[in-house]
Tab-separated table of C-alpha atoms and ligand atoms in Angstrom:
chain	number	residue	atom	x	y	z
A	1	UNK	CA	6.349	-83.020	44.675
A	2	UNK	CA	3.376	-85.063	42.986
A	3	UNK	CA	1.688	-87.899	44.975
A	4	UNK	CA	0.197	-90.413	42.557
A	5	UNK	CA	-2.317	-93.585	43.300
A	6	UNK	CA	-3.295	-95.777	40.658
A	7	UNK	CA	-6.001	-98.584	42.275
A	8	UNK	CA	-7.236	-101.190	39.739
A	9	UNK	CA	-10.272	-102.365	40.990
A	10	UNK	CA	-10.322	-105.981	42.377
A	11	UNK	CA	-7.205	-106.519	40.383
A	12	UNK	CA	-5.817	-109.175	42.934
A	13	UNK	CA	-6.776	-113.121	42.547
A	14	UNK	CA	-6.321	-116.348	43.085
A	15	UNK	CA	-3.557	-118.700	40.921
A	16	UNK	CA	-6.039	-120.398	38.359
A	17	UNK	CA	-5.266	-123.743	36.423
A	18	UNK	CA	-6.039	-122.158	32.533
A	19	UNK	CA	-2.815	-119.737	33.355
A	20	UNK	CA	-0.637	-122.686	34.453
A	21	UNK	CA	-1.457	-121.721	38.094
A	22	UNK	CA	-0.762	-118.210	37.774
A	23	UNK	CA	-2.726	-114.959	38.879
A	24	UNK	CA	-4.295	-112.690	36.489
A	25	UNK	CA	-1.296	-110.094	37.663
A	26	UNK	CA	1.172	-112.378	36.981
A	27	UNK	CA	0.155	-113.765	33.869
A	28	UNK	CA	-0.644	-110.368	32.468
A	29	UNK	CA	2.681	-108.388	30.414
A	30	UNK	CA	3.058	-105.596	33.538
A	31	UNK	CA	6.098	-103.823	32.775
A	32	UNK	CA	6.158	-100.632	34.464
A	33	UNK	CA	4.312	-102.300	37.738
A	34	UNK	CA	7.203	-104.375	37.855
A	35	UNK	CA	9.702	-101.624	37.286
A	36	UNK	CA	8.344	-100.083	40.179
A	37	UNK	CA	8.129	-103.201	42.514
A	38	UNK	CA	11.728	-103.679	41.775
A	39	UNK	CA	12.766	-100.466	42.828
A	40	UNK	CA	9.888	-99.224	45.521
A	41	UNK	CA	8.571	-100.768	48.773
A	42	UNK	CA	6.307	-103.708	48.086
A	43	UNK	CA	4.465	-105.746	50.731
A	44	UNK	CA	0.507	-106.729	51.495
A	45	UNK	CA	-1.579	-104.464	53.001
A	46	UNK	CA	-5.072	-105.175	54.710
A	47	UNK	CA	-7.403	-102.638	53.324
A	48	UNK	CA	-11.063	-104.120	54.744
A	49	UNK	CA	-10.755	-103.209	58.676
A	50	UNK	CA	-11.598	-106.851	60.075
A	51	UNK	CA	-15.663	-107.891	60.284
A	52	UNK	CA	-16.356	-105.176	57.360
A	53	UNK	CA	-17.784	-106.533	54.121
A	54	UNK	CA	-15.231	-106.312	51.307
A	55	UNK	CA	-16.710	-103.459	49.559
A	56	UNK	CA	-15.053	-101.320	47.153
A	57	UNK	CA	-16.523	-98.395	49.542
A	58	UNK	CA	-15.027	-99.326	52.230
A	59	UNK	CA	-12.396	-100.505	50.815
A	60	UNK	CA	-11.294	-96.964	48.682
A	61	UNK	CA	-11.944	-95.039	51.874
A	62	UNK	CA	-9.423	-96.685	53.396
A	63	UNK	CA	-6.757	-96.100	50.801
A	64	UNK	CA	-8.077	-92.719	50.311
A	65	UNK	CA	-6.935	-92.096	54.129
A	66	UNK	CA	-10.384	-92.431	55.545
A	67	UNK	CA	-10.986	-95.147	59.029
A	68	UNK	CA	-14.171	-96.351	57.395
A	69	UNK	CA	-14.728	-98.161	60.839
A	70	UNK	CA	-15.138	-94.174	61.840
A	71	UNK	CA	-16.537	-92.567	58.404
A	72	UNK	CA	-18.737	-95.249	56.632
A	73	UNK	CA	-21.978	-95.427	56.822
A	74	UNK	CA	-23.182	-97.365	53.636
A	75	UNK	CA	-22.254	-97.025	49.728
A	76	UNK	CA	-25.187	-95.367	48.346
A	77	UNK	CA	-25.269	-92.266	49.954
A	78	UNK	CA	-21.439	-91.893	48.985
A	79	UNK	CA	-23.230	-92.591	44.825
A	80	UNK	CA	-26.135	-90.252	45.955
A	81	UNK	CA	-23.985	-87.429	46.701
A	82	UNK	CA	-22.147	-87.740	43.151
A	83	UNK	CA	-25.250	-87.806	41.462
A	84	UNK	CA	-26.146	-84.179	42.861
A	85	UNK	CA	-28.497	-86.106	45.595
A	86	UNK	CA	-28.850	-83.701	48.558
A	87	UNK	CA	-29.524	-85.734	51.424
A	88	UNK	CA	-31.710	-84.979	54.476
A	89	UNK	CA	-29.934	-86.349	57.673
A	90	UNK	CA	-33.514	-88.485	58.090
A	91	UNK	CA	-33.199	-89.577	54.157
A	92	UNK	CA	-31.500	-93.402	53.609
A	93	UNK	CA	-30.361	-93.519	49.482
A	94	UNK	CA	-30.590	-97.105	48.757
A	95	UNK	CA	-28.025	-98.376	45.579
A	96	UNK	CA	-30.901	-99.554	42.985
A	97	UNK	CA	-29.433	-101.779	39.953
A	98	UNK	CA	-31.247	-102.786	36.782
A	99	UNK	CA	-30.564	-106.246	36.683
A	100	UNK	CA	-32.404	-109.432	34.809
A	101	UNK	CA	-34.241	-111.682	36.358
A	102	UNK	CA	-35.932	-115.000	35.197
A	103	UNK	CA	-39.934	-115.145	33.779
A	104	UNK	CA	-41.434	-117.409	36.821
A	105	UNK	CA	-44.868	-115.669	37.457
A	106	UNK	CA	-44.374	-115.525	41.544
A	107	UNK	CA	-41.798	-112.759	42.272
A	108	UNK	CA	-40.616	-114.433	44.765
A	109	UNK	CA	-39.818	-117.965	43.155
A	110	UNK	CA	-37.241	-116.104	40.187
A	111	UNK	CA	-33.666	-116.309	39.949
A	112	UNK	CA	-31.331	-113.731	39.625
A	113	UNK	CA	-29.804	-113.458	35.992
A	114	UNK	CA	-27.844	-110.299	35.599
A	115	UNK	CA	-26.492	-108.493	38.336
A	116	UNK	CA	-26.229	-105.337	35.624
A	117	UNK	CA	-28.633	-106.498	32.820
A	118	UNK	CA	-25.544	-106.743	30.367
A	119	UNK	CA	-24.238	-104.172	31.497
A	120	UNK	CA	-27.232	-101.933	30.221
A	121	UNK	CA	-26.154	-98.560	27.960
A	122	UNK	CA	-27.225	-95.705	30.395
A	123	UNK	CA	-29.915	-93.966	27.604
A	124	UNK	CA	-32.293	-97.080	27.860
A	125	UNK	CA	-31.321	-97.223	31.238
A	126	UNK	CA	-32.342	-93.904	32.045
A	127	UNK	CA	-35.526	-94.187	30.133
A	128	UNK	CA	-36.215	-97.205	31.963
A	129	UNK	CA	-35.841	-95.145	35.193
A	130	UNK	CA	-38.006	-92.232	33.987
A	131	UNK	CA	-40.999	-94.670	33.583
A	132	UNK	CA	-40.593	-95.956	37.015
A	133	UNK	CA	-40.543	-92.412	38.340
A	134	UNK	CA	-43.740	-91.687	36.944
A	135	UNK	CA	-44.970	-95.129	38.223
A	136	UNK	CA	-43.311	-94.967	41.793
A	137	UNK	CA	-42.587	-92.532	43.050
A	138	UNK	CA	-44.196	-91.001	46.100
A	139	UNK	CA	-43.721	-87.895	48.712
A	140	UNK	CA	-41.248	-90.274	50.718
A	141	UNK	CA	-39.677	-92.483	48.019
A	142	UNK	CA	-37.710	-91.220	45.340
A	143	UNK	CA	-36.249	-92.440	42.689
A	144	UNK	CA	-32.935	-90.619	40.716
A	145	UNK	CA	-31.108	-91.989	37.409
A	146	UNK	CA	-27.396	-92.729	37.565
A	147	UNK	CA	-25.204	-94.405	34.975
A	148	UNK	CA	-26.091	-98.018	32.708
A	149	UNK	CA	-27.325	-100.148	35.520
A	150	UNK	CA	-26.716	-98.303	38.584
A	151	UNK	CA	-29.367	-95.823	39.984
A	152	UNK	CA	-30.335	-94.877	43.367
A	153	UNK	CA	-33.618	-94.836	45.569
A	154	UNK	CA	-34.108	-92.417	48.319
A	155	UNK	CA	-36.341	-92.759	51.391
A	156	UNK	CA	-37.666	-90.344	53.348
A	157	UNK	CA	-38.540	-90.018	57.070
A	158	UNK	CA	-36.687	-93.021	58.084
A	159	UNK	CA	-33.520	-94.525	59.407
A	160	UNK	CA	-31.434	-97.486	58.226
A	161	UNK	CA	-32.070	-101.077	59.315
A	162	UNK	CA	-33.005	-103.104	56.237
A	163	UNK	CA	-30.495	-106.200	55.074
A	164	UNK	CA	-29.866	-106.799	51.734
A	165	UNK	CA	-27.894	-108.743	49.419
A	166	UNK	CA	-25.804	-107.292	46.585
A	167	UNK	CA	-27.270	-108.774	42.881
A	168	UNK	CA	-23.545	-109.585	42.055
A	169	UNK	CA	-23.196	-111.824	45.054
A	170	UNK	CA	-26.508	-114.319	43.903
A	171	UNK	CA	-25.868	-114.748	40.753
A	172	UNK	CA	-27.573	-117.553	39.359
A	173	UNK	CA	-29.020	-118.228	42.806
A	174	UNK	CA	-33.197	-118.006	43.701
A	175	UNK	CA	-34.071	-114.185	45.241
A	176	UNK	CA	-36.309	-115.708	47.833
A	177	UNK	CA	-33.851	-115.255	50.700
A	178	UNK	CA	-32.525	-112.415	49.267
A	179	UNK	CA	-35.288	-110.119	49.052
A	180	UNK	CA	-34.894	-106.577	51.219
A	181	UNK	CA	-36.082	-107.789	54.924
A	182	UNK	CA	-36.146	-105.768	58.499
A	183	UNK	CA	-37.285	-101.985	58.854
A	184	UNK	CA	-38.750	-101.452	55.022
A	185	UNK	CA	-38.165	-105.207	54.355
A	186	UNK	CA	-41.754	-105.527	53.411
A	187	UNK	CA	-42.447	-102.204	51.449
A	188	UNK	CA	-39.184	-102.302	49.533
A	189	UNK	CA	-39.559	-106.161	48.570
A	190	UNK	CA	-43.453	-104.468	46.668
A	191	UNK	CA	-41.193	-102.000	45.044
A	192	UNK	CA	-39.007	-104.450	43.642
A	193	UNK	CA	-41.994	-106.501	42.777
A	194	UNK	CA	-43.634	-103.277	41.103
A	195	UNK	CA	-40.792	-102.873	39.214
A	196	UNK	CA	-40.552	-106.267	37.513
A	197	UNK	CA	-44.503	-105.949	36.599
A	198	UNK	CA	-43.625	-102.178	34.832
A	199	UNK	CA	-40.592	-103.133	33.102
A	200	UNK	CA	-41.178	-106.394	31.577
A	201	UNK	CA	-43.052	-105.747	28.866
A	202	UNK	CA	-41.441	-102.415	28.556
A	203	UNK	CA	-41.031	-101.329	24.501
A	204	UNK	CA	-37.185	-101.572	25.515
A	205	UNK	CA	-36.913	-104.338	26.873
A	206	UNK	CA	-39.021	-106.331	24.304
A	207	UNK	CA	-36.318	-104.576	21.414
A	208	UNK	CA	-33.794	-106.086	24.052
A	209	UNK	CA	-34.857	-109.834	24.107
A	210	UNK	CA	-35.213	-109.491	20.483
A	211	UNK	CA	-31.496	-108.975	20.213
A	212	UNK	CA	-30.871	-111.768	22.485
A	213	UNK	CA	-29.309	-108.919	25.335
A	214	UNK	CA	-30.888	-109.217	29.172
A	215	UNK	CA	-33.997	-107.120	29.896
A	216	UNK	CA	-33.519	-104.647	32.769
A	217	UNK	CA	-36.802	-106.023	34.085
A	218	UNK	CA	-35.975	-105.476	37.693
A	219	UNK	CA	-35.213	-102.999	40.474
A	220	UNK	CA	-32.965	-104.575	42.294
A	221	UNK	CA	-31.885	-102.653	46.025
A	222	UNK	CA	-28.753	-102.971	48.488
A	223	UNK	CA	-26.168	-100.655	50.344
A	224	UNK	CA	-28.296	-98.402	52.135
A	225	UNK	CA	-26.941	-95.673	54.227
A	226	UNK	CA	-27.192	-91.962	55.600
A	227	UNK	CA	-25.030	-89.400	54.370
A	228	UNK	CA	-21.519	-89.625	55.951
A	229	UNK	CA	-19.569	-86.850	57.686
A	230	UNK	CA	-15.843	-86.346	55.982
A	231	UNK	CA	-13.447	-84.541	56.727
A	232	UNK	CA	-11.739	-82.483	53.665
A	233	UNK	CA	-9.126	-84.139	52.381
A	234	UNK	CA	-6.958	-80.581	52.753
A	235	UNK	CA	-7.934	-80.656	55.913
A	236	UNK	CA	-6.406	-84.093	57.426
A	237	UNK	CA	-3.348	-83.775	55.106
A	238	UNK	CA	-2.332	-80.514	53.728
A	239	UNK	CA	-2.770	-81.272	50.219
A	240	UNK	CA	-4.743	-80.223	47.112
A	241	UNK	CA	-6.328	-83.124	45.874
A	242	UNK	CA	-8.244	-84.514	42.581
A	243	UNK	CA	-9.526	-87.995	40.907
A	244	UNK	CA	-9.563	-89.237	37.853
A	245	UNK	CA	-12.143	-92.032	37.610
A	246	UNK	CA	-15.913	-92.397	36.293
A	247	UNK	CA	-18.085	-94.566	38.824
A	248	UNK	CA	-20.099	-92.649	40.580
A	249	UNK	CA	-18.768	-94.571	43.991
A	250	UNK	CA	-15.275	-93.186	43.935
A	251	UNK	CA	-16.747	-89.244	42.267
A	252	UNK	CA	-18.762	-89.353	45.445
A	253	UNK	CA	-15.915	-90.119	48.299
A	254	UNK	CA	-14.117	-87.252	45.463
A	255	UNK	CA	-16.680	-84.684	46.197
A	256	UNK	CA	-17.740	-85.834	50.245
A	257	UNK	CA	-13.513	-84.981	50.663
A	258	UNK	CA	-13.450	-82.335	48.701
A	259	UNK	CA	-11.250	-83.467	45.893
A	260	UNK	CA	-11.604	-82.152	42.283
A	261	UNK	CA	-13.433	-85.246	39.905
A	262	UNK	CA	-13.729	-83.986	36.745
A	263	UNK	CA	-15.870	-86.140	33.769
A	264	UNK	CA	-13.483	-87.558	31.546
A	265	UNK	CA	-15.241	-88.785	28.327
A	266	UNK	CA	-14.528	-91.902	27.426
A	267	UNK	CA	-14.298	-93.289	30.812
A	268	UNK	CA	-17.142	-95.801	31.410
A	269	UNK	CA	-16.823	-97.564	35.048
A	270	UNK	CA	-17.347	-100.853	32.723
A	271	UNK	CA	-15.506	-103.817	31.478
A	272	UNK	CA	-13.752	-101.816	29.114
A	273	UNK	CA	-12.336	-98.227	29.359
A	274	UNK	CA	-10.085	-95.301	28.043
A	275	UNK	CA	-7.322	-96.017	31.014
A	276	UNK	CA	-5.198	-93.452	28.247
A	277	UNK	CA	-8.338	-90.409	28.898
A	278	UNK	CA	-7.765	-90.928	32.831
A	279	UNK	CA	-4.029	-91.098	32.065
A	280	UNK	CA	-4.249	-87.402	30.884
A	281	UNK	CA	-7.058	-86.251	32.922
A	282	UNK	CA	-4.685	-87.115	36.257
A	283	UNK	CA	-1.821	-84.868	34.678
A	284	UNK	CA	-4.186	-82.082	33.584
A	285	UNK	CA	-5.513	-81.863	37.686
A	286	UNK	CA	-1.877	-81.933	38.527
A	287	UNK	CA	-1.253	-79.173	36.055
A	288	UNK	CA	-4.247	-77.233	37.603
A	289	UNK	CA	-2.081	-77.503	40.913
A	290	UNK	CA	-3.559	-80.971	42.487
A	291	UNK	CA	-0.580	-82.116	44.511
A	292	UNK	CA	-2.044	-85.707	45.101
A	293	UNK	CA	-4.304	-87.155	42.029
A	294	UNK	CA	-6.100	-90.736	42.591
A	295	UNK	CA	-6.869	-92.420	39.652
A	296	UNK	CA	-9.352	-95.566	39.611
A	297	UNK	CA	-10.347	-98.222	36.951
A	298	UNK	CA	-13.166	-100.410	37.645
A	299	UNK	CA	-12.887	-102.745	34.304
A	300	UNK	CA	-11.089	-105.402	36.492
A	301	UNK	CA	-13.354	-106.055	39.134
A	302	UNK	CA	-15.958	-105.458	36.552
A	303	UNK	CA	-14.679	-107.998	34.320
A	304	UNK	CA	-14.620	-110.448	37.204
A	305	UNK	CA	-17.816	-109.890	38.333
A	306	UNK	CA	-18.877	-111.306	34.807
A	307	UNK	CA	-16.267	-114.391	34.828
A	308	UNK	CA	-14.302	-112.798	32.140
A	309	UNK	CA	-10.384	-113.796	32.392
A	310	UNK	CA	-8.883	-112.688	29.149
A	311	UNK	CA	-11.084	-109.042	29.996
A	312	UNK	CA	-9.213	-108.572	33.552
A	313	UNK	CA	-5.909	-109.491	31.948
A	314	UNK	CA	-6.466	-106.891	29.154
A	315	UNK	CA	-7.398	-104.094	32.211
A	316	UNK	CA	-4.587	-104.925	34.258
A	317	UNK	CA	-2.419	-104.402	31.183
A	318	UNK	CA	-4.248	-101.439	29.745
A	319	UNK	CA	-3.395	-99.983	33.752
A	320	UNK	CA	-0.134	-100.917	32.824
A	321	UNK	CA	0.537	-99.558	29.513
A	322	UNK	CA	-1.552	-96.768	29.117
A	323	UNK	CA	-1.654	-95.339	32.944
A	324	UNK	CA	1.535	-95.878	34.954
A	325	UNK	CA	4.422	-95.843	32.055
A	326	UNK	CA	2.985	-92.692	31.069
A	327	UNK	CA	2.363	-91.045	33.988
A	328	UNK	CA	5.940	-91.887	35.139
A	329	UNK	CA	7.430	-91.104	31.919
A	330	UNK	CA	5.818	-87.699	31.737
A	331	UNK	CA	7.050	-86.665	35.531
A	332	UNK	CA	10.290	-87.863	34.716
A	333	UNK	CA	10.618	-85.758	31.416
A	334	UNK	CA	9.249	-82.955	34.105
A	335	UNK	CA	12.080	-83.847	36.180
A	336	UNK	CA	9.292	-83.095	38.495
A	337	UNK	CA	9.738	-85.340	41.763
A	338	UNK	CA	6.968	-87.882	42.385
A	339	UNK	CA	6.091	-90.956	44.472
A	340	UNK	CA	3.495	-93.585	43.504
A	341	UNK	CA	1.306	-95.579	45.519
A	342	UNK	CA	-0.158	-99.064	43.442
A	343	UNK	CA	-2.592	-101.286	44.668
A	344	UNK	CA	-5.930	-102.597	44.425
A	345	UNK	CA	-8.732	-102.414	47.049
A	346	UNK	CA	-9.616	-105.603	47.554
A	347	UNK	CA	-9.358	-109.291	45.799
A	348	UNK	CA	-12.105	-110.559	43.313
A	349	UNK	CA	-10.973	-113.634	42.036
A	350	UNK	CA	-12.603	-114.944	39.334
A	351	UNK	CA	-13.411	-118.712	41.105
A	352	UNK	CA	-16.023	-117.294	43.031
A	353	UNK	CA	-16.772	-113.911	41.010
A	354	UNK	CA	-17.155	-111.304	44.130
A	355	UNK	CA	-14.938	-109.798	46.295
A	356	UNK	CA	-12.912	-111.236	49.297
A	357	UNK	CA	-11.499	-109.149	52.281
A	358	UNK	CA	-7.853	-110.157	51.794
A	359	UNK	CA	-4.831	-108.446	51.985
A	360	UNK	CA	-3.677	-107.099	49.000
A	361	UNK	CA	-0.290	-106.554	47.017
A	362	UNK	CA	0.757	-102.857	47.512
A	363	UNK	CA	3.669	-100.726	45.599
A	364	UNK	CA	5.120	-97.487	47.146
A	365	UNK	CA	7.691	-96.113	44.660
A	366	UNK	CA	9.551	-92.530	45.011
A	367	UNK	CA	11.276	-90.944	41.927
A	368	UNK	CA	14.354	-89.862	43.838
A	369	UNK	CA	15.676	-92.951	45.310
A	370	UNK	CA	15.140	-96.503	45.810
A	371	UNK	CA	13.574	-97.687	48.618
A	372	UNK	CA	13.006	-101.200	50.222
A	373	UNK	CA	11.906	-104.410	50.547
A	374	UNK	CA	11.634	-105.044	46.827
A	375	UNK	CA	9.742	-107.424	45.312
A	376	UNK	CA	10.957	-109.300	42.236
A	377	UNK	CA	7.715	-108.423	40.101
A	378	UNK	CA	4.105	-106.790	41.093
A	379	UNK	CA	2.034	-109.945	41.922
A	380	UNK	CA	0.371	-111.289	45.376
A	381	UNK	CA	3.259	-113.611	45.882
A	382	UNK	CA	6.214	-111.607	45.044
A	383	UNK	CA	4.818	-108.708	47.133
A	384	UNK	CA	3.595	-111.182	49.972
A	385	UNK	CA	7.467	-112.715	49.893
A	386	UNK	CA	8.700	-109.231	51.267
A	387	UNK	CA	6.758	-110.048	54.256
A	388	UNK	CA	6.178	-106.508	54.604
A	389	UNK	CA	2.387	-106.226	55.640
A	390	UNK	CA	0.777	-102.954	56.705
A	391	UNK	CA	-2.260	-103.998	58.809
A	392	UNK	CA	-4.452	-100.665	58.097
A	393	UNK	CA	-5.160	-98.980	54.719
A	394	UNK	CA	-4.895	-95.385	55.659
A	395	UNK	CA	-1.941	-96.226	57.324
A	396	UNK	CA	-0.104	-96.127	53.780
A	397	UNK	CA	-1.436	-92.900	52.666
A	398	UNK	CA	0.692	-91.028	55.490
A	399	UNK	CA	3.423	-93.450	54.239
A	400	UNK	CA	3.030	-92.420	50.740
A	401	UNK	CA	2.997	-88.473	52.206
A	402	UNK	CA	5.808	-88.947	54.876
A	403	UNK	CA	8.285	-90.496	52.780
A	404	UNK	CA	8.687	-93.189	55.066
A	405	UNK	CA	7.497	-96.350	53.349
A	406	UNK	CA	8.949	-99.009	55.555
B	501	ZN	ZN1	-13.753	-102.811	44.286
């Protein structure tokens, strides 16, 4: 028996006028999602425990099987730990994006451009990093390079109790009441402002403007947390486990739950991706005797993020055509028996470009019978219209396990 989940990153939306008030799901050509709500158990299912912010950490915890009311305890740690980070339990890693802000002299008074400075390729990235190392850091404060425009800071000898406000979630807005604030409110607010004065005249960044692309001339810092205490994945439900995916978020709940997350070239944790490379990446780990394999693509919450429809339509139908017909097509040539488990983790609909803590659309399909309440098609409607709704993510992980999906 193989356990599959395929999670499309912030792949559920609002109906929008330009598709004739359709979703992105359901104006996007889903075939083999809607195979499998016509023949599985579709409903809604809240993934965000109520009060939590709709993060995609929290958020894949939960389908992943994980209370995050009981395991989270911030996103970047979880990134820290897949970039090889070893944490102290008196260390806080701090998420640190490169992102473009605006040329007003007082820090302070600038507005916030570029959550991900165009989504900056990770050599200049990294070389942007490097500088700042040599610049920044100090005995306490550490700074580590990650991938294009996320990186992560690490403080020592302290505890969490800073607020901050994700870059994607101001865009176009003024930083002022934004900036870091509480515990190290003050000291990380001078290493933002640090940043900007190192990186904007940086050789890079001046070859950037010249091109017309945003200049990474900020540090901009959010998520902070301690590492968290997991249990293996093995361990709470008897399986062998492994995940196909490329952000460093989702590698880092991988390795904290002792799943296998092996790099799959070609996978970028951007806009665009090779949804085929994770396609056969999740059948090699099953090959190499992973009983469960969870495979993630980021481009549509990515792709969202930036306001770009025809983008999430193409990722929701790359997910389509080049990750679950094949993947089902190849177990069923197997004759090997398999269940599936669809969904995103959370809505990001492109009206307001972030994420929202909704309830979303859920498939659980088994190869060796049909099961019930169908849904016509995979969409938010057609699986809300089952009135099926499962009130707590990790709930469907020991449906997807059990058998029992209704
Ligand atoms: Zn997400």
């Amino acid at each position: 028996m193989k356990y599959i989940i395929i999670l499309g990153d912030g792949m559920a939306d609002l109906p929008i006028e330009n598709l004739g008030g359709r979703t992105p799901l359901q104006a996007a050509k889903t075939p083999c999602m809607d195979e499998l709500a016509k023949r599985g158990t579709a409903g809604m299912v809240r993934t965000i425990p109520e009060g939590m912010p709709p993060g995609s950490d929290a958020a894949n915890m939960s389908v992943m099987g994980y209370d995050p009311s009981i395991y989270y305890t911030g996103r970047a740690p979880i990134e820290a730990v897949s970039m090889g980070i070893n944490l102290n339990p008196s260390d806080v890693a701090i998420r640190c994006n490169l992102s473009t802000v605006s040329d007003e002299p007082v820090y302070e008074n600038k507005t916030m451009l570029d959550f991900s400075a165009g989504e900056i390729p990770t050599e200049q990235a990294n070389a942007l990093i490097r500088y700042l190392i040599e610049h920044l850091n100090e005995k306490h404060m550490r700074l580590y390079p990650g991938i294009s425009f996320r990186h992560c800071l690490v403080l020592g000898n302290t505890a969490v109790g800073t607020r901050f406000t994700p870059p994607h979630d101001i865009m176009g807005k003024p930083i002022r009441p934004y900036l870091p604030e509480g515990l190290n409110g003050t000291r990380l607010t001078e290493f933002q402002r640090h940043s900007y004065e190192l990186l904007k005249d940086h050789p890079i960044n001046l070859e950037r403007k010249a091109r017309y692309e945003p200049a990474a001339n900020t540090c901009w810092l959010w998520g902070e947390g301690t590492r968290p205490a997991m249990k293996p994945f093995k361990e709470l439900y008897g399986l062998n486990a492994g995940a196909a995916c490329a952000v460093d978020l989702i590698k880092g709940l991988a390795i904290l739950t002792g799943m296998k997350a092996p790099h799959i070239p070609g996978a970028t944790g951007g806009k665009r991706t090779d949804c085929a490379a994770k396609a056969r990446a999740a059948l090699r780990l099953m090959d190499e005797g992973c009983d469960l394999v969870y495979i993630h693509v980021e481009a549509p919450d990515e792709s969202a993020h930036a306001g770009d429809l025809d983008c999430k339509i193409e990722a929701i139908e790359a997910i389509d055509r080049d990750i679950v017909g094949p993947v089902m097509n190849c177990l069923r040539k197997r004759s090997e028996e398999f269940r599936i488990l669809l969904l995103p983790d959370h809505p990001t609909p492109m009206s307001i470009r972030t994420h929202t803590a909704g309830p979303v659309p859920f498939v659980l399909y088994r190869s060796d019978r049909d099961t019930s309440p169908h849904a016509k098609a995979y969409s938010e409607a057609d699986c809300a219209d089952t009135e099926l709704f499962i009130p707590e993510g990790p709930m469907l992980m020991k449906r997807l396990i059990s058998g029992e999906f209704s």
